[in-house]
Amino acid sequence: MNGVLEHLSQGFGVAFTPLNLLVAAIGSFFGTIVGVLPGLGPINGVAMLIPVAFAMNLPPETALILLAAVYVGAEYGGRITSILINVPGEAASVMTTLDGYPLARQGLGSVALSLSAWASFFGSLVAFFGIVIFAPLLARWALAFGPAEYFVLMVFAFCCLTGLLGSEPVKGVLAAMIGLAISTVGVDANSGVYRFAFDSPNLSDGIDFVVVVIALFAISEMLQMLEHVVGGLSVKVPKSGRKLFNFAEFRFTLPSVVRSSLTGFGLGVLPGAGASVASAIAYANEKRITEQRDPDAKFGRGDMRGLTAPESANNASATGSFIPMLTLGVPGSGTTAVMMGALTLYNITPGPVLFDAQPQLVWGLIASLLVANVMLLIMNVPMVRVFASILSVPPWLLVPGIVCVSIIGVYSINATRFDLLLVAGIGLVGYFLRKAHMPMAPLILGVVLGNLMEQNLRRALAISDGDVVILFSSAVSVAFWVLSLGVILLPPLYRRWKKRSLLPEIAE
Amino acid sequence: MNNRILGIAALALAAMMIWQGHDLQAPFSYEPLGPRAFPLLIAAVMALCGLRLAIRGGGQAPANPPGANTRIAAMFGVIVGYALVFQWAGFIIATALMTLLVGRLFGGGWVGPAIGGVAGSVLLFVLFDRVLDVVLPVGLLGAWL
């Protein structure tokens, strides 16, 4: 316990330096804007800022604080658009539209905004304490992992990310393979052999992670936006009416906030289940529990509990998803995968060793998560009008801006024309992959984890002199294999079972 | 776009990886698994996924609304052009032109994107190159900057 307090005070020491406070505030503000804009989510915001942060020579902990603030900021921003115009600002706030927009129609828009800001904050707070308690324990446990355990753990992470994709896990597997294939381009670190470089000097160092991220999450996104050109949206934030929720509403929603925060945190820690899954499950859960007890529940027609449940869950999940990345070095969501890629730019490999080797980085980041959330809570109540006005910026100004910042970011890494052309090319491929409903998160996870996965596999087989049995020899790796199989097999079995149990009812 | 095309593309990519990767050999090897195994493993799994998608088919994506494909092709062309002239013309000129063209694609007319392009590119140049120390190409305007 003393250790925790010591680490936390070290972390807050890092978080409270003027530069890091400034960066957290800028990140929170920018993240909220990214969240407010429909079509742009945390992953796009983080992707655009990584090269910029790197090019500015920010120290690694400061860069990570910036990216983390953008991530949590986007989770706050998404709800504003959901409540005011019934369009989710980002994927995780789809559920927020269900009860948030009806509340706004009833003239309670400002109350809904402040109440959901509080719910978001509470979710993050729960997840913050979760990180402080569980992350060091998990890191200590993972220290004993050998290369074989690591390899199987990464297999498990891929299974989680693709097994939860519903009806088409095969596309998730394919996406992961494409990502892994991209990671093998360039010189092989162990043998010095060039792989898939096609004698091009530009490819001999491999395809930069930043190029792939910007291409998939900025360029292809912009191409897709052209399918339906829409004008700027004008949004009115209600001027009249009270701004803050009252004590009765606070007490009324508190149980749902607490329950959903815990649900969201648990799902966030699991690799693969991101914030959008968490908010959907929390909403469904809350609806079921509440409608059993309370006949007056009006979920879908403006129930405040239906507003607070997804909001606390998605923030708790976003904050909780830092745990697998920091402690195991295996990101739990697309956005944390992108962040882990950012760390590899600094030659830092996240994992259990990080807690001992770079405590200022880990605990500075954890403390900054709390700092950013406090800033966001403070920003989000009085400044809602400012954020909502972002929606009226026309796309003909916004899109070129995004393209320009993205290209600046890519150019700043190697300053070559080749990289800029590569971004355009991969962006076009990414657009076609999106059209084919390929999930992007496993792909980016493949790019980020590819080298680590291959190195650990080769190291494990070097230890056993080529005997594959080593991958199944320890209790930990067997457990991860079993879990991987479970994640892949259970969802389709469950769907089949559910279908079968429904069939007799339909037949009658 | 449908699953069959996706599957065939995946098969082609896997075939390319196997063709390019089957003779990867380390001159000196200290480990049982050389540089070849991992890419070939990936290619094999990719081929299996591609085969399944190509055989089962389905997943036809709805066609784009009329005119969308032209706009998307034009946007891709503008980004490629932007990449090509970025260094030669310099950040400010390239960005102003890109903003004008992309802005038109997104329904901005002539005047708005033109003003936005010139003002935005100068603003971003000052912000990144001068304030944030991210070096950008000066290109044709090199004598004045």
Coordinates of N, CA and C in Angstrom, one line a residue, chain A residues 17 118 170 340:
Chain A
T17 N 4.0 19.0 -13.6 CA 5.0 19.9 -14.2 C 4.2 20.8 -15.2
W118 N -20.8 14.3 -15.6 CA -20.6 13.8 -14.3 C -20.5 12.3 -14.4
V170 N -13.9 -14.2 -39.8 CA -12.8 -14.5 -40.8 C -12.2 -13.2 -41.3
M340 N 0.4 2.4 -28.4 CA 1.6 1.6 -28.2 C 2.5 1.7 -29.3

